[in-house]
Short mmCIF file of C-alpha atoms in Angstrom, two decimals:
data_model
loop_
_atom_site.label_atom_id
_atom_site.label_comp_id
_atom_site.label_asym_id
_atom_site.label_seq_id
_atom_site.Cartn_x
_atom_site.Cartn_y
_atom_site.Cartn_z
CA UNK Q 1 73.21 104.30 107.34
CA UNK Q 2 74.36 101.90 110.10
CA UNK Q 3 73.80 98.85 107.91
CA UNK Q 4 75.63 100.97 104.94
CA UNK Q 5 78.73 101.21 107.36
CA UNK Q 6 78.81 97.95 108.54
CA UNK Q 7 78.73 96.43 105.12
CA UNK Q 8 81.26 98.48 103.48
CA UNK Q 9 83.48 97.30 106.79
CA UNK Q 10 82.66 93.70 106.58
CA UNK Q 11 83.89 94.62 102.44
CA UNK Q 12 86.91 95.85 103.04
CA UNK Q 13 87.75 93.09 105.90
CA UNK Q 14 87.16 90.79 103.54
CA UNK Q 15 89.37 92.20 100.56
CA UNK Q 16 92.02 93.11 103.17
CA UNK Q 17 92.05 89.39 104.74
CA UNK Q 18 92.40 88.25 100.79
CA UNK Q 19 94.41 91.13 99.69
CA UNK Q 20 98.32 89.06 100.35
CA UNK Q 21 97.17 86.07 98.25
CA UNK Q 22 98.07 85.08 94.80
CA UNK Q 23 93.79 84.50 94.33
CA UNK Q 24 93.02 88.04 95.46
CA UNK Q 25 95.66 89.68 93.42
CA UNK Q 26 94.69 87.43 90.12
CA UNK Q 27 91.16 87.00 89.94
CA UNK Q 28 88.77 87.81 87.89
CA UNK Q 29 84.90 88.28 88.26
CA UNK Q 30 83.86 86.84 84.77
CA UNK Q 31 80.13 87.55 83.04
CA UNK Q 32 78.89 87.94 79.70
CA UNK Q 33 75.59 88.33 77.68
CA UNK Q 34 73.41 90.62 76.38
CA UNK Q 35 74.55 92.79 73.82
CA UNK Q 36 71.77 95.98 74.46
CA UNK Q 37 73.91 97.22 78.38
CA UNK Q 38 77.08 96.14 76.67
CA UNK Q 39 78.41 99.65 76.13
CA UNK Q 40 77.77 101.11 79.89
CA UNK Q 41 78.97 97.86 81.38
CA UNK Q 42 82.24 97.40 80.12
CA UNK Q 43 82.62 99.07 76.34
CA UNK Q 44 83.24 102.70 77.22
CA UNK Q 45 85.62 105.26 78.95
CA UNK Q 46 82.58 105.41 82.02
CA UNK Q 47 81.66 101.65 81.70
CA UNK Q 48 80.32 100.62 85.19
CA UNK Q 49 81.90 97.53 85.73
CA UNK Q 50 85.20 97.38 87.65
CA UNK Q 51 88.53 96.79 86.00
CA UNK Q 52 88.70 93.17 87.43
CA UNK Q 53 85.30 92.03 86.01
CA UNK Q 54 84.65 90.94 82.36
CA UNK Q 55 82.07 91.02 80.03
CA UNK Q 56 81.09 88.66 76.99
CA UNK Q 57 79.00 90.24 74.36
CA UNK Q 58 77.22 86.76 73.73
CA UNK Q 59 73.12 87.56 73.69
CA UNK Q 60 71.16 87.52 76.33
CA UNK Q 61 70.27 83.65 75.24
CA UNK Q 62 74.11 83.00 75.60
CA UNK Q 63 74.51 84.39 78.34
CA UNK Q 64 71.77 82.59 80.28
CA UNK Q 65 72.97 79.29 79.16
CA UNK Q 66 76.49 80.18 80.05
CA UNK Q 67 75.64 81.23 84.00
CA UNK Q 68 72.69 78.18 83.73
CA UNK Q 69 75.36 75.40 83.32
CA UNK Q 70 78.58 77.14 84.08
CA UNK Q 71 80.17 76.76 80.69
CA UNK Q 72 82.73 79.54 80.47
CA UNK Q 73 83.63 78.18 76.83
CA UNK Q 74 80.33 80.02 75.66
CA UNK Q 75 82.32 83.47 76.97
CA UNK Q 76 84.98 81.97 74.92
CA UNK Q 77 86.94 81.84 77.68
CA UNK Q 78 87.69 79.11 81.08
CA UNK Q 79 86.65 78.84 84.88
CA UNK Q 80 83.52 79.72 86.51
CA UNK Q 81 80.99 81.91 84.88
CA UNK Q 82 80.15 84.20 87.85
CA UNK Q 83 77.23 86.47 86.60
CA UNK Q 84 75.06 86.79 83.43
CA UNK Q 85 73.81 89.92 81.61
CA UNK Q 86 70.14 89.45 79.82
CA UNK Q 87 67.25 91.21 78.74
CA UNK Q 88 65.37 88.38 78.61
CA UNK Q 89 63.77 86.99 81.93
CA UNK Q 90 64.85 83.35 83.55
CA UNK Q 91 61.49 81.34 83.37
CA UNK Q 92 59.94 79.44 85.73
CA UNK Q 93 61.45 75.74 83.63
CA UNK Q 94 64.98 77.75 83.28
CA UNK Q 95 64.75 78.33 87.19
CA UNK Q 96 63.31 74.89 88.20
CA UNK Q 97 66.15 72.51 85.77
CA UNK Q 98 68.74 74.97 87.15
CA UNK Q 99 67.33 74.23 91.25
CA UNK Q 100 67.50 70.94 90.23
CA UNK Q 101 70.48 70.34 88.56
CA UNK Q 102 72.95 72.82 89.86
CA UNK Q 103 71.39 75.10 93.14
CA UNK Q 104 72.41 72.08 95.70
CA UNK Q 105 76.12 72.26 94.81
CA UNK Q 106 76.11 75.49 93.73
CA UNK Q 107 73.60 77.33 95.69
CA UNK Q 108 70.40 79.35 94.43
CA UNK Q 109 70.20 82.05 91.54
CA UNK Q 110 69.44 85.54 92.11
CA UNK Q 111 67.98 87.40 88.96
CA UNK Q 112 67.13 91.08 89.44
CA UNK Q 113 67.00 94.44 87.18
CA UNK Q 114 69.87 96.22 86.54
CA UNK Q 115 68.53 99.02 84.99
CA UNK Q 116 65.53 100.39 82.58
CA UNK Q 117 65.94 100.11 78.73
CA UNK Q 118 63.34 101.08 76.17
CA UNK Q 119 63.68 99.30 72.51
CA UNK Q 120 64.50 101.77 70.09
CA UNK Q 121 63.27 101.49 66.17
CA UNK Q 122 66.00 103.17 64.06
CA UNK Q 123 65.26 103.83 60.47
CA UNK Q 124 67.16 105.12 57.22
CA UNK Q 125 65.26 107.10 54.91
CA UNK Q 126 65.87 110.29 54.28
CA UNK Q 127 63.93 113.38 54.43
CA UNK Q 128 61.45 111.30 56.59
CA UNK Q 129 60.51 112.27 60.17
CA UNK Q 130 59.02 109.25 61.11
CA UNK Q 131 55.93 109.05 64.11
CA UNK Q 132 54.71 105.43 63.88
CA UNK Q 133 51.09 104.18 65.26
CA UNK Q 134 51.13 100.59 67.04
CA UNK Q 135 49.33 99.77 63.59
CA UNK Q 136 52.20 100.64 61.38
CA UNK Q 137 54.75 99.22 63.73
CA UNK Q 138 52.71 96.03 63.60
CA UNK Q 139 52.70 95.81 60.03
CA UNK Q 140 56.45 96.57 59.44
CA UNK Q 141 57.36 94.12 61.72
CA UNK Q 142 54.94 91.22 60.30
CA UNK Q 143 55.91 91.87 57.04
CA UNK Q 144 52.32 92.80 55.75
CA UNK Q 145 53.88 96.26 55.31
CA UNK Q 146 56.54 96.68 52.80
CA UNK Q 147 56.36 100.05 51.41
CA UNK Q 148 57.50 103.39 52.72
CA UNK Q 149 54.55 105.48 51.01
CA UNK Q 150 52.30 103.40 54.09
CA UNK Q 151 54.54 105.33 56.48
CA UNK Q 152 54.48 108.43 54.34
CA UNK Q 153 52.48 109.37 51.92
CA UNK Q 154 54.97 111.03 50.37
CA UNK Q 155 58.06 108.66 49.83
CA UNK Q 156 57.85 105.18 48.35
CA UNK Q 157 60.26 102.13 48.02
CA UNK Q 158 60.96 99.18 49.89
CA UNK Q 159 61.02 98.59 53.65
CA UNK Q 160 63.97 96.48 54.86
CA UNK Q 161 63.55 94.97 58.26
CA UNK Q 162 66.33 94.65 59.80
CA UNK Q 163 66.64 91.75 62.33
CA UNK Q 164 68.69 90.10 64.95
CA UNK Q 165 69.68 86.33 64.23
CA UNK Q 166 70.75 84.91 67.71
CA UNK Q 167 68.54 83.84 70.98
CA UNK Q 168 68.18 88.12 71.57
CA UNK Q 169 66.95 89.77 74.77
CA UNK Q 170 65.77 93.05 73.50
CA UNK Q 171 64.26 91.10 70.57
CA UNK Q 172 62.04 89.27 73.65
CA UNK Q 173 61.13 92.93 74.45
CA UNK Q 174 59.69 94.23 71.35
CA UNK Q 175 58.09 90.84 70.42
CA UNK Q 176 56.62 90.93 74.16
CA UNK Q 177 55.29 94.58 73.14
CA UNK Q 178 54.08 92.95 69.62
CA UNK Q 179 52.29 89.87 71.47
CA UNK Q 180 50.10 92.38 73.23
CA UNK Q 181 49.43 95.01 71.33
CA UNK Q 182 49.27 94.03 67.33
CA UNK Q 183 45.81 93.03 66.28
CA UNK Q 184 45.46 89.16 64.99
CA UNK Q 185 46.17 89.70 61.30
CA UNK Q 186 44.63 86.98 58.87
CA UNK Q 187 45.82 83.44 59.82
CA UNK Q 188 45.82 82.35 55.66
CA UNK Q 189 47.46 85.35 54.44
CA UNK Q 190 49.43 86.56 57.29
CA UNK Q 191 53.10 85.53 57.03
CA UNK Q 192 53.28 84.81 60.64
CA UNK Q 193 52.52 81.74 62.40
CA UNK Q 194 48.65 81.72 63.34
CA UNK Q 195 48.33 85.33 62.41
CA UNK Q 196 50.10 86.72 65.83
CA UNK Q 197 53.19 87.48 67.44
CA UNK Q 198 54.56 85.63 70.16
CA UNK Q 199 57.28 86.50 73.00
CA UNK Q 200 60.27 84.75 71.68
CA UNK Q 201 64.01 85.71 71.78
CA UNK Q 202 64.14 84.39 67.95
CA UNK Q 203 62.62 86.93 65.88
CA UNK Q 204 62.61 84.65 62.74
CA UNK Q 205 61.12 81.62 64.30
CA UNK Q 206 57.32 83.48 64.60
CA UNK Q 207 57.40 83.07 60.82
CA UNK Q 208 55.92 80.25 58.32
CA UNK Q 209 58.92 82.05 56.21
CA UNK Q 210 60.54 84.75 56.67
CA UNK Q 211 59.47 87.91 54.48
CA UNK Q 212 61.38 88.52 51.63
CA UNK Q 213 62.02 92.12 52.76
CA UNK Q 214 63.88 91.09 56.04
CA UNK Q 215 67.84 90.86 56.54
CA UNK Q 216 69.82 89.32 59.33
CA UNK Q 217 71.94 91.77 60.42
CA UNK Q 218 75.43 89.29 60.12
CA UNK Q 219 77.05 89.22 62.92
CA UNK Q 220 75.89 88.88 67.19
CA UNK Q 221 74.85 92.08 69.02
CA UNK Q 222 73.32 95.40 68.87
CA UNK Q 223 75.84 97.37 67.48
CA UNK Q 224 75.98 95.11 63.98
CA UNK Q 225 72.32 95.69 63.82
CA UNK Q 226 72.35 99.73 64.43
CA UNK Q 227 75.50 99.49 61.38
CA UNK Q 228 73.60 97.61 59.33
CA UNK Q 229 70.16 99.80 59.18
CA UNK Q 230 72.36 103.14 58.85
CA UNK Q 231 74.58 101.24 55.86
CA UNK Q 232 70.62 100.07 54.09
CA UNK Q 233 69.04 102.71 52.42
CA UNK Q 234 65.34 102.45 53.46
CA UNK Q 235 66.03 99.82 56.40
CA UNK Q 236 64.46 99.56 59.71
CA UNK Q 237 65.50 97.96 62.74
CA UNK Q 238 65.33 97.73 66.35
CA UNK Q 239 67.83 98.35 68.87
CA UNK Q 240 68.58 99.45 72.95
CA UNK Q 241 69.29 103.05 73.18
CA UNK Q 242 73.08 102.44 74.17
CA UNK Q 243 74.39 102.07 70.72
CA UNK Q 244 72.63 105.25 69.79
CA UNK Q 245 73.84 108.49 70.15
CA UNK Q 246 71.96 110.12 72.93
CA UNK Q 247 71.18 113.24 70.84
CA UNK Q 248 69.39 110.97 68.26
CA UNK Q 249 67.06 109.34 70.75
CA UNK Q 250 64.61 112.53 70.45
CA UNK Q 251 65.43 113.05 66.89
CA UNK Q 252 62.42 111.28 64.56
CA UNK Q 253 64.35 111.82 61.37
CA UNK Q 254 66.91 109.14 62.90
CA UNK Q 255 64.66 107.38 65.68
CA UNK Q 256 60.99 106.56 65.20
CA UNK Q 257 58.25 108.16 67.85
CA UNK Q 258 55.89 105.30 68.63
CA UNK Q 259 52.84 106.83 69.70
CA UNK Q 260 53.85 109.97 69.98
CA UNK Q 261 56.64 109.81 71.99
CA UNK Q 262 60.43 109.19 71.97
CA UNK Q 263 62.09 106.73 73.71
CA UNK Q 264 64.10 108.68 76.08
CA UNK Q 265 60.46 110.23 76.84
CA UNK Q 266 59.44 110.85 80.62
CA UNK Q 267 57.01 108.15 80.14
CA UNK Q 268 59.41 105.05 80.26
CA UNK Q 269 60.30 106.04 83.66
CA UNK Q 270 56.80 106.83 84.97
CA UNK Q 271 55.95 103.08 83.33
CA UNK Q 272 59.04 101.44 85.13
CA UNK Q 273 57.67 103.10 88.34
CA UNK Q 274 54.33 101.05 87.96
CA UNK Q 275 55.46 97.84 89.62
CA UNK Q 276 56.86 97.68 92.67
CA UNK Q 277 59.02 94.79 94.22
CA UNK Q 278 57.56 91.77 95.11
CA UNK Q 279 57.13 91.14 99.36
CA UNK Q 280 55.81 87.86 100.93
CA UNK Q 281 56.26 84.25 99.32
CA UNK Q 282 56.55 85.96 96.09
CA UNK Q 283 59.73 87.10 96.66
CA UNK Q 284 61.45 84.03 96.83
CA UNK Q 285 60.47 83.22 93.17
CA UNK Q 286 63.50 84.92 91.30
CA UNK Q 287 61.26 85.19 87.93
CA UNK Q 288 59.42 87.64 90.39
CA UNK Q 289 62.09 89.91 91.09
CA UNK Q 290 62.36 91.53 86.82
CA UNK Q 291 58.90 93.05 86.47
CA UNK Q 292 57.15 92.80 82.48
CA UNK Q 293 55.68 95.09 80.56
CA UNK Q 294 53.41 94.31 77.79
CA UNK Q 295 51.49 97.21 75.97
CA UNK Q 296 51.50 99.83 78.88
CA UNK Q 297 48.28 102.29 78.68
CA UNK Q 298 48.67 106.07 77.72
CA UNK Q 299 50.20 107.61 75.16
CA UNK Q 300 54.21 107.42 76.34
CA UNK Q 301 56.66 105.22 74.57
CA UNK Q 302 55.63 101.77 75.24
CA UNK Q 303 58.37 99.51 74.33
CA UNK Q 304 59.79 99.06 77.61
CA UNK Q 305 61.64 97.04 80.09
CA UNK Q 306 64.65 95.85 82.18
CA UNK Q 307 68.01 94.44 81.56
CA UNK Q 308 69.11 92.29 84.07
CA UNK Q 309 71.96 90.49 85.92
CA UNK Q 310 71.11 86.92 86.84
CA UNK Q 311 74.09 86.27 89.56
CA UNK Q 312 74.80 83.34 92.04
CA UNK Q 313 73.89 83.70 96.11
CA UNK Q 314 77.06 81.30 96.99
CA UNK Q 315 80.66 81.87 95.74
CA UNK Q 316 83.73 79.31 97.00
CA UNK Q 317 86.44 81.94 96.25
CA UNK Q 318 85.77 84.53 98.96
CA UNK Q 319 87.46 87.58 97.25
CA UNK Q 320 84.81 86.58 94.09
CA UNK Q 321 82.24 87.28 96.71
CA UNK Q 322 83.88 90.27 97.83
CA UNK Q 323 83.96 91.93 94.83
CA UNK Q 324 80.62 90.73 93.90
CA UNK Q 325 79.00 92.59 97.08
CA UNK Q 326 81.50 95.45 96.85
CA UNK Q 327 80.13 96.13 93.05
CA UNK Q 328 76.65 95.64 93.30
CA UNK Q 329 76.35 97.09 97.11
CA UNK Q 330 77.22 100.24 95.06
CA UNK Q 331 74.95 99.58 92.09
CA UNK Q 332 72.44 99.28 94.27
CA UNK Q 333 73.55 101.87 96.79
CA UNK Q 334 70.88 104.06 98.62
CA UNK Q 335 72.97 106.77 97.20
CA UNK Q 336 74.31 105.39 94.17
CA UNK Q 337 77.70 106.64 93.02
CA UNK Q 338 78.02 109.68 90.76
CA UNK Q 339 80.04 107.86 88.10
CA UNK Q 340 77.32 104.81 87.72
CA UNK Q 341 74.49 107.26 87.79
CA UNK Q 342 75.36 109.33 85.26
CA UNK Q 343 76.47 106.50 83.33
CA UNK Q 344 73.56 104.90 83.26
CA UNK Q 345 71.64 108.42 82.05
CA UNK Q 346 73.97 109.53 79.59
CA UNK Q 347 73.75 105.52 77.76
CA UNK Q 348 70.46 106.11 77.82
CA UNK Q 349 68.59 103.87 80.21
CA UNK Q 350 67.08 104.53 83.00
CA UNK Q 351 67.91 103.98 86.85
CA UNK Q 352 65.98 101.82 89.23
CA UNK Q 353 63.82 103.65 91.81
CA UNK Q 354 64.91 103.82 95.92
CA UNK Q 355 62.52 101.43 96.75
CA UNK Q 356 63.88 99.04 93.95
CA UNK Q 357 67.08 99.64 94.89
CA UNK Q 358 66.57 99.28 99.01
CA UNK Q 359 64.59 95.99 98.02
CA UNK Q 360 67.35 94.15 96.20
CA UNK Q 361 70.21 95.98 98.69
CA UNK Q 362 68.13 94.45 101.86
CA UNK Q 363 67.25 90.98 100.27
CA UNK Q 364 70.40 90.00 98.44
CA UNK Q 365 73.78 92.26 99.73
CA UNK Q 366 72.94 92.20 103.69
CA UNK Q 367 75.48 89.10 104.32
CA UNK Q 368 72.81 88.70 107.39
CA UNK Q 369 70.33 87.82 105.45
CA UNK Q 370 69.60 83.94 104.76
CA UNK Q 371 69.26 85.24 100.86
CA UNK Q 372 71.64 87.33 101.19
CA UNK Q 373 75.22 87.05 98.69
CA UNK Q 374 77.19 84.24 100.42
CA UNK Q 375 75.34 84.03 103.65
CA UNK Q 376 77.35 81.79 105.78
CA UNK Q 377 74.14 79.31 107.13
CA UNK Q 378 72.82 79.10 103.16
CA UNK Q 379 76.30 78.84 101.51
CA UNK Q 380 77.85 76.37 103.79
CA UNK Q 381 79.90 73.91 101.85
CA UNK Q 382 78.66 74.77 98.87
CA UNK Q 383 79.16 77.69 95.60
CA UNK Q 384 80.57 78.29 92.21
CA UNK Q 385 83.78 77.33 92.28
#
């Protein structure tokens, strides 16, 4: 509690100290990226993020390379790119060229979960209540499956798989599912590349060519996606659960069980709760800080995951930093805030544990700390501008 005190004091100093200046009263915390948290970050009446931060529905990919080399044009906008959304996890090349080329003017990275997602798999056929095995969802998505009578026995016409066309976070989450859990089809007949998926963020690019039964949806995000399987009779897709209604995320005539299960089942959270933060040496890798999850064991809905914010420790402008740490000292509150809570329930993801959130408050929001957001030994002379 002490700790809790003295931060939201050395906050408010901070903003106050700031508050008379033309910076303080003008600036803007800028981010952008992926499209599946865009809704409960900034697109909705109880969006999380404050007033004087903005948001960039890009793609995770986008938004990555945006915070990676500072280029605000890819936000479409100007100035410093101050924080990234993504699905899809910094590797350990993305982490090293950016230590390299930017961390000793700018300072290091910090990438940790924001919250957990599952990937849903809408569909548009009607009369169908649809339960899919990891089979079928295997053979949809590979294209060896075209017809709705292999779904159910008794409906028939053409599958259309409905896919993103942009470097895609939650696309890295399903295909990470895929990788792991879809048996090697055929390497000569299958139409992907060596006969298995692989973790990508470009659905299309697994393929020798693509199926003739898939569709781009048009235009970046998830919500052109969602539009485009509910506008294609007999289309499947896959989305986040924030562009579906929340009612629909139980309801198999609109959302497909996978295994069983929903994807706003119990069993996402009791998978989330199966890896715990890293401690030791392991904890300075960033990479180490967004746990995986790759064909979880059981029967719950197993298409699961984080979205993430990928941030820098070292900020120039001080009231940047303060409203950094102000923010995400709540996100990541011991007792998080009633409005971002039930935010993040009624978008449908699902909230990081205590002892995810007291690792990431301790490590990265207690000034004190040598990793900690603009720590004044680490950040000395240097930070995004």
């Amino acid at each position: 509690m002490y700790k809790c005190n003295t931060l939201a004091a050395l906050v408010a100093a901070v903003l106050l100290a700031t508050a008379g200046t033309a910076s303080a009263q003008t600036v803007t915390v800028q981010g952008g990226g992926a499209s599946l948290p865009a809704t409960l970050y900034r697109g909705a009446a109880d969006n999380i993020l404050p007033d004087n931060f903005t948001y960039a529905v890009t793609g995770s990919g986008t938004g990555k390379a945006a915070f990676l080399t500072n280029n605000a044009e890819l936000f479409k906008t100007t100035g410093t790119v101050h924080f990234a959304g993504s699905d899809s996890v910094l590797d350990q090349s993305e982490i090293e060229t950016y230590n390299a080329n930017m961390a000793p003017a700018f300072g290091p990275l910090i990438q940790i979960p924001s919250v957990g997602t599952s990937v849903t798999i809408p569909f548009n056929k009607a009369d169908v209540s649809l339960n899919l095995s990891v089979a079928n969802l295997c053979g949809v998505m590979s294209g060896a499956i075209t017809d709705w009578r292999e779904l159910d026995s008794s409906k028939s016409g053409p599958i259309t798989v409905i896919y993103r066309n942009e470097k895609s976070g939650t696309t890295e989450l399903l295909t990470r599912f895929l990788a792991n859990a879809c048996a090697a089809e055929n390497a000569d007949s299958s139409k992907l590349i060596g006969g298995k998926f692989t973790v990508t963020q470009e659905f299309w690019k697994q393929f020798k060519s693509l199926p003739s039964n898939f569709a781009v949806a048009g235009t970046l995000g998830s919500k052109p996606l969602y539009d485009k399987v509910y506008s294609t009779d007999g289309a499947i897709g896959y989305v986040g659960p924030d562009v579906v209604p929340k009612a629909d995320l139980s309801n198999a005539a609109k959302i497909a069980k996978l295994r069983d299960a929903s994807p706003n089942d119990p069993s996402v959270k009791a998978t989330l709760e199966t890896i715990a933060p890293p401690t030791g040496s392991a904890a300075n890798n960033p990479e180490n800080w967004v746990p995986v999850f790759t064909n979880p064991t059981g029967k719950g809905y197993p298409i699961v995951g984080y979205t993430n914010f990928i941030i820098g420790q070292c900020y120039k402008n001080a009231a940047v930093a303060a409203r950094m740490r102000l923010y995400f000292s709540q996100h990541y509150a011991a007792s998080v805030p009633a409005n971002i809570s039930s935010a993040i329930s009624n978008h449908g993801f699902v909230a990081l544990t205590d002892t995810w959130r007291n690792a990431i408050r301790d490590r990265f929001f207690d000034g004190g700390q040598a990793t900690g957001l603009n720590n004044v030994n680490t950040c000395a002379g240097i930070g995004r501008p």
